[in-house]
mmCIF file of C-alpha atoms in Angstrom:
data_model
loop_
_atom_site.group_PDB
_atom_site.id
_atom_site.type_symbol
_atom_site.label_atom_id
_atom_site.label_comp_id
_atom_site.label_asym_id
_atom_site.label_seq_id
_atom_site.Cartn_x
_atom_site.Cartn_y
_atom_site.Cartn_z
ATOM 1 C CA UNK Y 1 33.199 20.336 -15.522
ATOM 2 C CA UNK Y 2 29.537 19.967 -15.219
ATOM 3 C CA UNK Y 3 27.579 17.980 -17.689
ATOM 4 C CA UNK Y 4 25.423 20.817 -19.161
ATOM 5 C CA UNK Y 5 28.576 21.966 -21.041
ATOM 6 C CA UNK Y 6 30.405 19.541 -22.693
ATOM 7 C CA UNK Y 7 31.784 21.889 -24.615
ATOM 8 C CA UNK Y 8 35.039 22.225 -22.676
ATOM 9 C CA UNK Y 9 38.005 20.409 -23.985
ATOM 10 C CA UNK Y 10 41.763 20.001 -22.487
ATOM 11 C CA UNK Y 11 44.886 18.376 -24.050
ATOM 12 C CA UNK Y 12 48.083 17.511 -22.227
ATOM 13 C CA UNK Y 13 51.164 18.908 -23.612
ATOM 14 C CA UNK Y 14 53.902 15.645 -24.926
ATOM 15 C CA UNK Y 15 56.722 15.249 -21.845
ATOM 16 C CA UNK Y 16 57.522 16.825 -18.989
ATOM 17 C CA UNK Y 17 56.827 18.869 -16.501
ATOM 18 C CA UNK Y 18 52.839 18.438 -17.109
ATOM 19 C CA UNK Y 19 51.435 21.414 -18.885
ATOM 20 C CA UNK Y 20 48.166 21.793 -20.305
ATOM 21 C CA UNK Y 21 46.268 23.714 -22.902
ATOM 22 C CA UNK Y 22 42.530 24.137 -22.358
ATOM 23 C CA UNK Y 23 38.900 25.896 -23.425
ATOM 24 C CA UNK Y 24 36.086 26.427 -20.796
ATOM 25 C CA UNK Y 25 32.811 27.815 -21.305
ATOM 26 C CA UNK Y 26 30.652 28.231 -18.636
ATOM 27 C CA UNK Y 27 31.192 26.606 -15.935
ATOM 28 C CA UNK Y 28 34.489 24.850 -15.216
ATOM 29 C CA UNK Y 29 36.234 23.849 -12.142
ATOM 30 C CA UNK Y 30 34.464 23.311 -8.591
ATOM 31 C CA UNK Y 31 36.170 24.658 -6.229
ATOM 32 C CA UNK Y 32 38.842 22.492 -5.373
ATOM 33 C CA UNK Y 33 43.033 22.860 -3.770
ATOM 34 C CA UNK Y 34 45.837 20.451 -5.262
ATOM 35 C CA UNK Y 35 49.493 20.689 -3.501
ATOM 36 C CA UNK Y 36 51.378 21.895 -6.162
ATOM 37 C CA UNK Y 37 51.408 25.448 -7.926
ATOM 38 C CA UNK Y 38 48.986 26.078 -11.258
ATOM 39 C CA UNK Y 39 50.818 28.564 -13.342
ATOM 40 C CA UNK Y 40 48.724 29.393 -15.957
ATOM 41 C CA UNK Y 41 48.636 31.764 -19.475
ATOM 42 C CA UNK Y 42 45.384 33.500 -20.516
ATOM 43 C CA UNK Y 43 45.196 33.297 -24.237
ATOM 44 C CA UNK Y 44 42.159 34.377 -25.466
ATOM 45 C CA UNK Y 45 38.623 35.612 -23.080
ATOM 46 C CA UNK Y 46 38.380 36.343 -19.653
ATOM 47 C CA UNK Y 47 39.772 33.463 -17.016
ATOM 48 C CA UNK Y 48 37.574 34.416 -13.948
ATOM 49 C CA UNK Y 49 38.317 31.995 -10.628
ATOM 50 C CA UNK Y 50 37.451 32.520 -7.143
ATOM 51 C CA UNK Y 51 40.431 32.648 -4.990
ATOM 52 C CA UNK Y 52 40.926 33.841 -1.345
ATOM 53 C CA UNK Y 53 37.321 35.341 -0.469
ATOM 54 C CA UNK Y 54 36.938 37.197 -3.820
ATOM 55 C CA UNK Y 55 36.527 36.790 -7.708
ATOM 56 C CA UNK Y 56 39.891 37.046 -9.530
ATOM 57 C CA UNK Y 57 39.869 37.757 -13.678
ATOM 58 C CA UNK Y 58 42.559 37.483 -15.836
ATOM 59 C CA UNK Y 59 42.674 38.796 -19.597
ATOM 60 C CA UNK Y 60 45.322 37.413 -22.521
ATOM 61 C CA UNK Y 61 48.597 38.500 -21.510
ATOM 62 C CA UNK Y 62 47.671 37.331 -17.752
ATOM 63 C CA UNK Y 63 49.674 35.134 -15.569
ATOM 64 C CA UNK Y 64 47.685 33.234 -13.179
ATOM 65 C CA UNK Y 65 49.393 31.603 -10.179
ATOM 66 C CA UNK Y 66 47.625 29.584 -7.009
ATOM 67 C CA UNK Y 67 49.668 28.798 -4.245
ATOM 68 C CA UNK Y 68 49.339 25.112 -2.814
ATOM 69 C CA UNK Y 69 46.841 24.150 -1.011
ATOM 70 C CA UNK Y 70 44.736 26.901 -2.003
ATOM 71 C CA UNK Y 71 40.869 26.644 -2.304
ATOM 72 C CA UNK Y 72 40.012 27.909 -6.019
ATOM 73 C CA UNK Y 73 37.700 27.138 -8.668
ATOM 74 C CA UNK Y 74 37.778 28.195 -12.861
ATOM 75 C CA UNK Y 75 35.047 29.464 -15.123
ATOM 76 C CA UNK Y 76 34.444 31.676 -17.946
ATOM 77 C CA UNK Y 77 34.330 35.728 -17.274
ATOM 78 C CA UNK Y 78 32.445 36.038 -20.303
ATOM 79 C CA UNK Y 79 29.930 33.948 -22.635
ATOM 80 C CA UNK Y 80 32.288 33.758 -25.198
ATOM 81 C CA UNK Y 81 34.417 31.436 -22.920
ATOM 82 C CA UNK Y 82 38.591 31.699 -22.100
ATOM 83 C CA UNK Y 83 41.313 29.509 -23.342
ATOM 84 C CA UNK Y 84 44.322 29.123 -21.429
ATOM 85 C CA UNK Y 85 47.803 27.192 -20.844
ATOM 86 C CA UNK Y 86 48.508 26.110 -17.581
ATOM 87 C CA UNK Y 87 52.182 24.241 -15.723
ATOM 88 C CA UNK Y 88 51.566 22.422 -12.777
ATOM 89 C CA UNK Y 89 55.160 22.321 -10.045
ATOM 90 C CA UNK Y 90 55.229 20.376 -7.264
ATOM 91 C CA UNK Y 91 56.680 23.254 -4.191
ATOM 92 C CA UNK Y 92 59.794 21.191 -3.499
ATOM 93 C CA UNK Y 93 60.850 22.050 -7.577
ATOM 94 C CA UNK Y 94 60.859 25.371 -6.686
ATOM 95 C CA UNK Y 95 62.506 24.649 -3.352
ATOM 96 C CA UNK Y 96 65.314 23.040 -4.869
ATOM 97 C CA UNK Y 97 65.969 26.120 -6.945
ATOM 98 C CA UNK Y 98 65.214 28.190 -3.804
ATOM 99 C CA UNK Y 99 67.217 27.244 -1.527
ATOM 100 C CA UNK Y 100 65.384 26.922 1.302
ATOM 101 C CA UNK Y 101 63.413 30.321 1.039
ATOM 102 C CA UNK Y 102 59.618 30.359 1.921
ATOM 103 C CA UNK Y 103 57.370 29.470 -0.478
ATOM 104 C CA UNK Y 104 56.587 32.313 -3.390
ATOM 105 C CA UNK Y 105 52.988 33.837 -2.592
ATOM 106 C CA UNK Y 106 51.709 36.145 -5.220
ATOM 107 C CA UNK Y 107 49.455 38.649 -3.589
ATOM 108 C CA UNK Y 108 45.544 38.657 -5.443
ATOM 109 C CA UNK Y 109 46.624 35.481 -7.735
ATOM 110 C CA UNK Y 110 46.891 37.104 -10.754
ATOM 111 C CA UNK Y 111 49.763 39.381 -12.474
ATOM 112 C CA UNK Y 112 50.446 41.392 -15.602
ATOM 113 C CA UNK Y 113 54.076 41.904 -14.835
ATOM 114 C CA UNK Y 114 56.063 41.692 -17.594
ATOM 115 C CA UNK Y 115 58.860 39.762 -16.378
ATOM 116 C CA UNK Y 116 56.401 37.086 -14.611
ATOM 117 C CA UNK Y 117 54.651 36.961 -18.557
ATOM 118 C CA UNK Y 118 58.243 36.362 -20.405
ATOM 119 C CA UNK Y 119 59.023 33.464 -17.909
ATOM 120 C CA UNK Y 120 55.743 32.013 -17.967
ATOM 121 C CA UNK Y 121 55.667 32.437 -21.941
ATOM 122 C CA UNK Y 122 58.698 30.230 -21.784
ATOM 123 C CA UNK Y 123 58.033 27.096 -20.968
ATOM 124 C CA UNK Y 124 54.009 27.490 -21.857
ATOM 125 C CA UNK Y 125 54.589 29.417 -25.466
ATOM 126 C CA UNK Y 126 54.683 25.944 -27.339
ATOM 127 C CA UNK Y 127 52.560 23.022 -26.020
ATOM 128 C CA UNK Y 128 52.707 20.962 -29.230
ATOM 129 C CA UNK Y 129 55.969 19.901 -28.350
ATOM 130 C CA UNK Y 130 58.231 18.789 -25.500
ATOM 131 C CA UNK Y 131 60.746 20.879 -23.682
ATOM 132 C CA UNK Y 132 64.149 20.236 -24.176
ATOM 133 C CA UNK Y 133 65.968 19.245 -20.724
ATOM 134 C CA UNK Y 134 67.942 22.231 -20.412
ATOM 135 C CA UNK Y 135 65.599 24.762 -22.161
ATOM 136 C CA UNK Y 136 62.936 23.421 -19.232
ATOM 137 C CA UNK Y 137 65.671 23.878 -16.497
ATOM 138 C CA UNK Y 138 66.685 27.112 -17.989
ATOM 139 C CA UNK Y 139 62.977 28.410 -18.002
ATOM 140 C CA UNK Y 140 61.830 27.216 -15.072
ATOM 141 C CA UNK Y 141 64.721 28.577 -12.839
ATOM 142 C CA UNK Y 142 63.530 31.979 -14.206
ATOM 143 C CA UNK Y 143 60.420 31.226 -12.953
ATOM 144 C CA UNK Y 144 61.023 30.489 -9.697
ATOM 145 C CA UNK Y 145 63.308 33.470 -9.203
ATOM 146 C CA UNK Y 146 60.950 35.822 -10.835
ATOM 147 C CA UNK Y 147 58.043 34.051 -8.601
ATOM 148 C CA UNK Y 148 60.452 35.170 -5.652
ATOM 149 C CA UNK Y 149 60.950 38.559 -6.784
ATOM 150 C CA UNK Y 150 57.091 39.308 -6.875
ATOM 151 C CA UNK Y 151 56.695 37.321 -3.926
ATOM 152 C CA UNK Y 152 59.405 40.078 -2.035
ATOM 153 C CA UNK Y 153 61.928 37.599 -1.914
ATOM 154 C CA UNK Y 154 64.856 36.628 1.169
ATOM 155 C CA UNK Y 155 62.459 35.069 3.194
ATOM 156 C CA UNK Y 156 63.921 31.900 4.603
ATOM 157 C CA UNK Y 157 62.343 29.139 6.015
ATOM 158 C CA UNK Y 158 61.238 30.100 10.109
ATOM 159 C CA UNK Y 159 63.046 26.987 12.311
ATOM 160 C CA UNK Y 160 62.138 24.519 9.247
ATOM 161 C CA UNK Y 161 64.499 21.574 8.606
ATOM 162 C CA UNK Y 162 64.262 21.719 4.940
ATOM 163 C CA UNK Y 163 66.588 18.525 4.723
ATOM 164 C CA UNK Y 164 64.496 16.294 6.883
ATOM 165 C CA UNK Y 165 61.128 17.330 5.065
ATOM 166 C CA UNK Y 166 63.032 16.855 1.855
ATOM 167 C CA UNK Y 167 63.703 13.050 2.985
ATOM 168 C CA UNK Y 168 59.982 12.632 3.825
ATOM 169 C CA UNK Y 169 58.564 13.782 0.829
ATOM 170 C CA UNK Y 170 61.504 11.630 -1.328
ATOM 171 C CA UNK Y 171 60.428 8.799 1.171
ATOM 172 C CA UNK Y 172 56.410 9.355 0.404
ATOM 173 C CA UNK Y 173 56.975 9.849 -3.300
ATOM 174 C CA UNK Y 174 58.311 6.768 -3.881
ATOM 175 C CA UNK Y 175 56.483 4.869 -1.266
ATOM 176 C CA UNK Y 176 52.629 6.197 -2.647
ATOM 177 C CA UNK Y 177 51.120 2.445 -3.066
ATOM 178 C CA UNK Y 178 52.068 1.146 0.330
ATOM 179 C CA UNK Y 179 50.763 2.778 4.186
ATOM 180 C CA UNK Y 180 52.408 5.248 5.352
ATOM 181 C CA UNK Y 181 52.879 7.141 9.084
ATOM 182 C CA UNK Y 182 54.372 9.319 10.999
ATOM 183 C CA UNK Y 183 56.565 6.891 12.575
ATOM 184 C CA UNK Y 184 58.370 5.534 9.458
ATOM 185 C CA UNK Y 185 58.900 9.414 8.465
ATOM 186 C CA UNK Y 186 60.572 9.842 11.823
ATOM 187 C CA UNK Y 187 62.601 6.912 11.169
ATOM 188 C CA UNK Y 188 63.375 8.221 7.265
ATOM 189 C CA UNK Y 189 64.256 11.359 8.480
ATOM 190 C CA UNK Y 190 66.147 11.427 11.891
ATOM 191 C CA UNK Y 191 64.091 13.950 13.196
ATOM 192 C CA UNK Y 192 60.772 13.932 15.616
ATOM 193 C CA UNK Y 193 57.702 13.209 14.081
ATOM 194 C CA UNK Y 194 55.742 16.232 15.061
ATOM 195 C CA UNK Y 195 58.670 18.861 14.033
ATOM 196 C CA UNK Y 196 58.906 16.632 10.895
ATOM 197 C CA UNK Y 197 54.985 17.327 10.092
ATOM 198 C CA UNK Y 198 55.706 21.057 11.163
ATOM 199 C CA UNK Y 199 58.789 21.279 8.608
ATOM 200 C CA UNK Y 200 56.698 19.297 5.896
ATOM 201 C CA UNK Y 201 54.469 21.709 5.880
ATOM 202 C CA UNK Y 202 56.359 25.003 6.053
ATOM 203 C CA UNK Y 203 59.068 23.945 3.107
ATOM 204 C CA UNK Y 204 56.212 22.424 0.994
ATOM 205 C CA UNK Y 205 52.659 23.739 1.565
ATOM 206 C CA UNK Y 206 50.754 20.892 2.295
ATOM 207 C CA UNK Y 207 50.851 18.122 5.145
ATOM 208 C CA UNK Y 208 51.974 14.999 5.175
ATOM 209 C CA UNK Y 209 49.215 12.701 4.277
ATOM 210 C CA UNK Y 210 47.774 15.593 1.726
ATOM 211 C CA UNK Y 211 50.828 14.951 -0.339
ATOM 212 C CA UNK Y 212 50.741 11.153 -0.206
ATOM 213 C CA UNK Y 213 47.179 11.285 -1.120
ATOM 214 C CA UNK Y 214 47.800 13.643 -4.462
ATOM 215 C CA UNK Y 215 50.271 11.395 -5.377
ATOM 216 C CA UNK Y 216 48.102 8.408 -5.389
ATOM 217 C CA UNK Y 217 45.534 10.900 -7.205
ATOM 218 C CA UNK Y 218 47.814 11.971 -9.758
ATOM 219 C CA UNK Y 219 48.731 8.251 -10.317
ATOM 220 C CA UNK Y 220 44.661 7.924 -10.433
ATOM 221 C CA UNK Y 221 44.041 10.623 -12.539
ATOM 222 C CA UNK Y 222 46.739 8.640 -15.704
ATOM 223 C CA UNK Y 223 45.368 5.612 -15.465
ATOM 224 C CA UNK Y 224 41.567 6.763 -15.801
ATOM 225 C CA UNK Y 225 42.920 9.025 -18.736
ATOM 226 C CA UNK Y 226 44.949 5.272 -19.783
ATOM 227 C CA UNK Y 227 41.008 3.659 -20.117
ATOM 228 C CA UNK Y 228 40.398 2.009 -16.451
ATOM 229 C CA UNK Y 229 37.800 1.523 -14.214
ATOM 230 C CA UNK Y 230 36.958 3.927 -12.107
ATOM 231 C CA UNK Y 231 36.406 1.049 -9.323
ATOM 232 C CA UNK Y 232 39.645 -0.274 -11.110
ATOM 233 C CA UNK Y 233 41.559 2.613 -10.386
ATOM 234 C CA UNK Y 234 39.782 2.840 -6.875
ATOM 235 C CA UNK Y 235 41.445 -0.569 -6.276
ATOM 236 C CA UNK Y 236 45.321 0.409 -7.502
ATOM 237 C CA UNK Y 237 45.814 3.631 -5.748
ATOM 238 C CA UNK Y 238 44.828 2.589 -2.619
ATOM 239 C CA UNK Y 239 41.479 3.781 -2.027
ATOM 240 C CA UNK Y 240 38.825 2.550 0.108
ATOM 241 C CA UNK Y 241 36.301 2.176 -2.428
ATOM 242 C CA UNK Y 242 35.299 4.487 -6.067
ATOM 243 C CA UNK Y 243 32.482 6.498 -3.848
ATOM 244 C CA UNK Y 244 35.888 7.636 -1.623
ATOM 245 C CA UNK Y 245 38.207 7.942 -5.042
ATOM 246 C CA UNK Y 246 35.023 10.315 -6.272
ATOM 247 C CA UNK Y 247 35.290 12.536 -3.681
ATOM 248 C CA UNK Y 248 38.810 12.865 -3.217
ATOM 249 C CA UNK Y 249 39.258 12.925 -7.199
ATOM 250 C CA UNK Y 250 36.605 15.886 -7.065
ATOM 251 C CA UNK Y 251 38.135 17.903 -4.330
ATOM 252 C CA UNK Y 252 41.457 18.006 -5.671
ATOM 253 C CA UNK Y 253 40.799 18.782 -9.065
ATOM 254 C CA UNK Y 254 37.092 19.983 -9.541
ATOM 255 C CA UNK Y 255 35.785 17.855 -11.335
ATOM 256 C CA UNK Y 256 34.478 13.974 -11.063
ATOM 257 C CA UNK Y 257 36.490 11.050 -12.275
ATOM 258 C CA UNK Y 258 33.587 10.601 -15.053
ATOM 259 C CA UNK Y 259 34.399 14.062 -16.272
ATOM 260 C CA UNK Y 260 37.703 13.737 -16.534
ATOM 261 C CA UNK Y 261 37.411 10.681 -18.443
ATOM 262 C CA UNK Y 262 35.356 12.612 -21.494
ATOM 263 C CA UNK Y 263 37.946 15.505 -20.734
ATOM 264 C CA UNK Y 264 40.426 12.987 -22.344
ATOM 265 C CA UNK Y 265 38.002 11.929 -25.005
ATOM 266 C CA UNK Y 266 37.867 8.085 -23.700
#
């Protein structure tokens, strides 16, 4: 968000999985790529983004979705500004569900197909309150089949061994705070390092190292909105100094760690 229009606000919906409700006017996002998918809702105004070498809009009754990995940014289509909802899955969620398949890709980013709006309504209709367990697990395996419909579907993964990149990522999820390489995976998983960074990457989008950074960012990103230090936070998640947490902060989700911090009114 840049400085000259503070007028922007965000709130985090209560629970899981993390959804969001937000305004922007102006100027939002930089352009920026996180490894997980951004589902999001156009409620009211134009949601314009840059996505894949052109400008994308979407009007209320829109269903946004970015693929991993993929460079975007956000900003308002019109003066006026655009409010929107948005769910944030990590790839291996939809995996799970998947079975296996390739990744959904949704052609353009943007979709006004009815059955992709019902799911998304869903489990974004109601921010003001958490998701029940099963209502979310109902919901969301709509999603992801509905995702795979658009997406054409019965794709499976090309040579991937879904079960040894599943083991890495359980390995680098729970491991985030601590160094990490390619050795260790190989040792996690029971499979050669370089197939393993091949497989990582085909069953969830991103490499390795990407996802073991966003975690640390994610992890980051709460305790800056929980009232640390920037060159606290820096510290904690692993990062060489805050000039380094800065950048990485910015590039993954457009906007500075300051920013973020008056996003969540601290």
């Amino acid at each position: 968000m840049r400085e000259a229009r503070i007028v922007n606000w965000s709130k985090r919906a209560q629970g899981e999985p993390v959804r969001m409700e937000a305004f922007i006017a102006g100027e939002g996002y930089l352009p920026h790529r996180h490894d997980n998918y951004a589902i999001a809702l156009t409620v009211d105004g134009v949601q314009s983004f840059h996505y894949r070498g052109s400008e994308r809009h979407s009007l209320p009754g829109g269903v946004v979705v970015i693929h991993p990995d993929e460079l975007h940014d956000g900003h308002a289509g019109t003066v006026e500004g655009f409010r929107y909802r948005a769910l944030y899955l990590e790839p291996y969620t939809l995996q799970s569900m998947l079975g296996g398949k390739a990744l959904p890709f949704l052609e353009g980013g943007v979709s006004t197909d009815s059955r992709l709006l019902h799911a998304a309504m869903s489990l974004l209709k109601d921010c003001d309150r958490p998701l029940d367990a099963l209502e979310y697990s109902d919901a969301l395996y709509e999603l992801a089949v509905t995702l795979d419909w658009l997406g054409g579907g019965s794709r499976r993964l090309p040579n991937a061994d879904y079960r040894a990149a599943e083991l890495a990522r359980e390995y680098l999820h729970a491991h985030w705070d601590e160094s990490v390489d390619l050795a260790t995976l190989e040792r996690i998983a029971h499979r050669d390092r370089w197939k393993l960074s091949r497989d990582f990457r085909t069953a969830f989008g991103t490499s390795p190292y990407r996802y073991l950074t966003m975690r640390r960012l994610e992890r980051a990103r709460q305790l800056l909105g929980a009232g640390e230090t920037i060159a606290d936070v820096a510290f904690h998640c692993r990062f060489a100094d805050q000039s380094h947490l800065t950048r990485q902060f910015r590039s993954a989700f457009g906007m500075t760690p300051g920013h973020w911090i008056i996003a969540c009114g601290k």
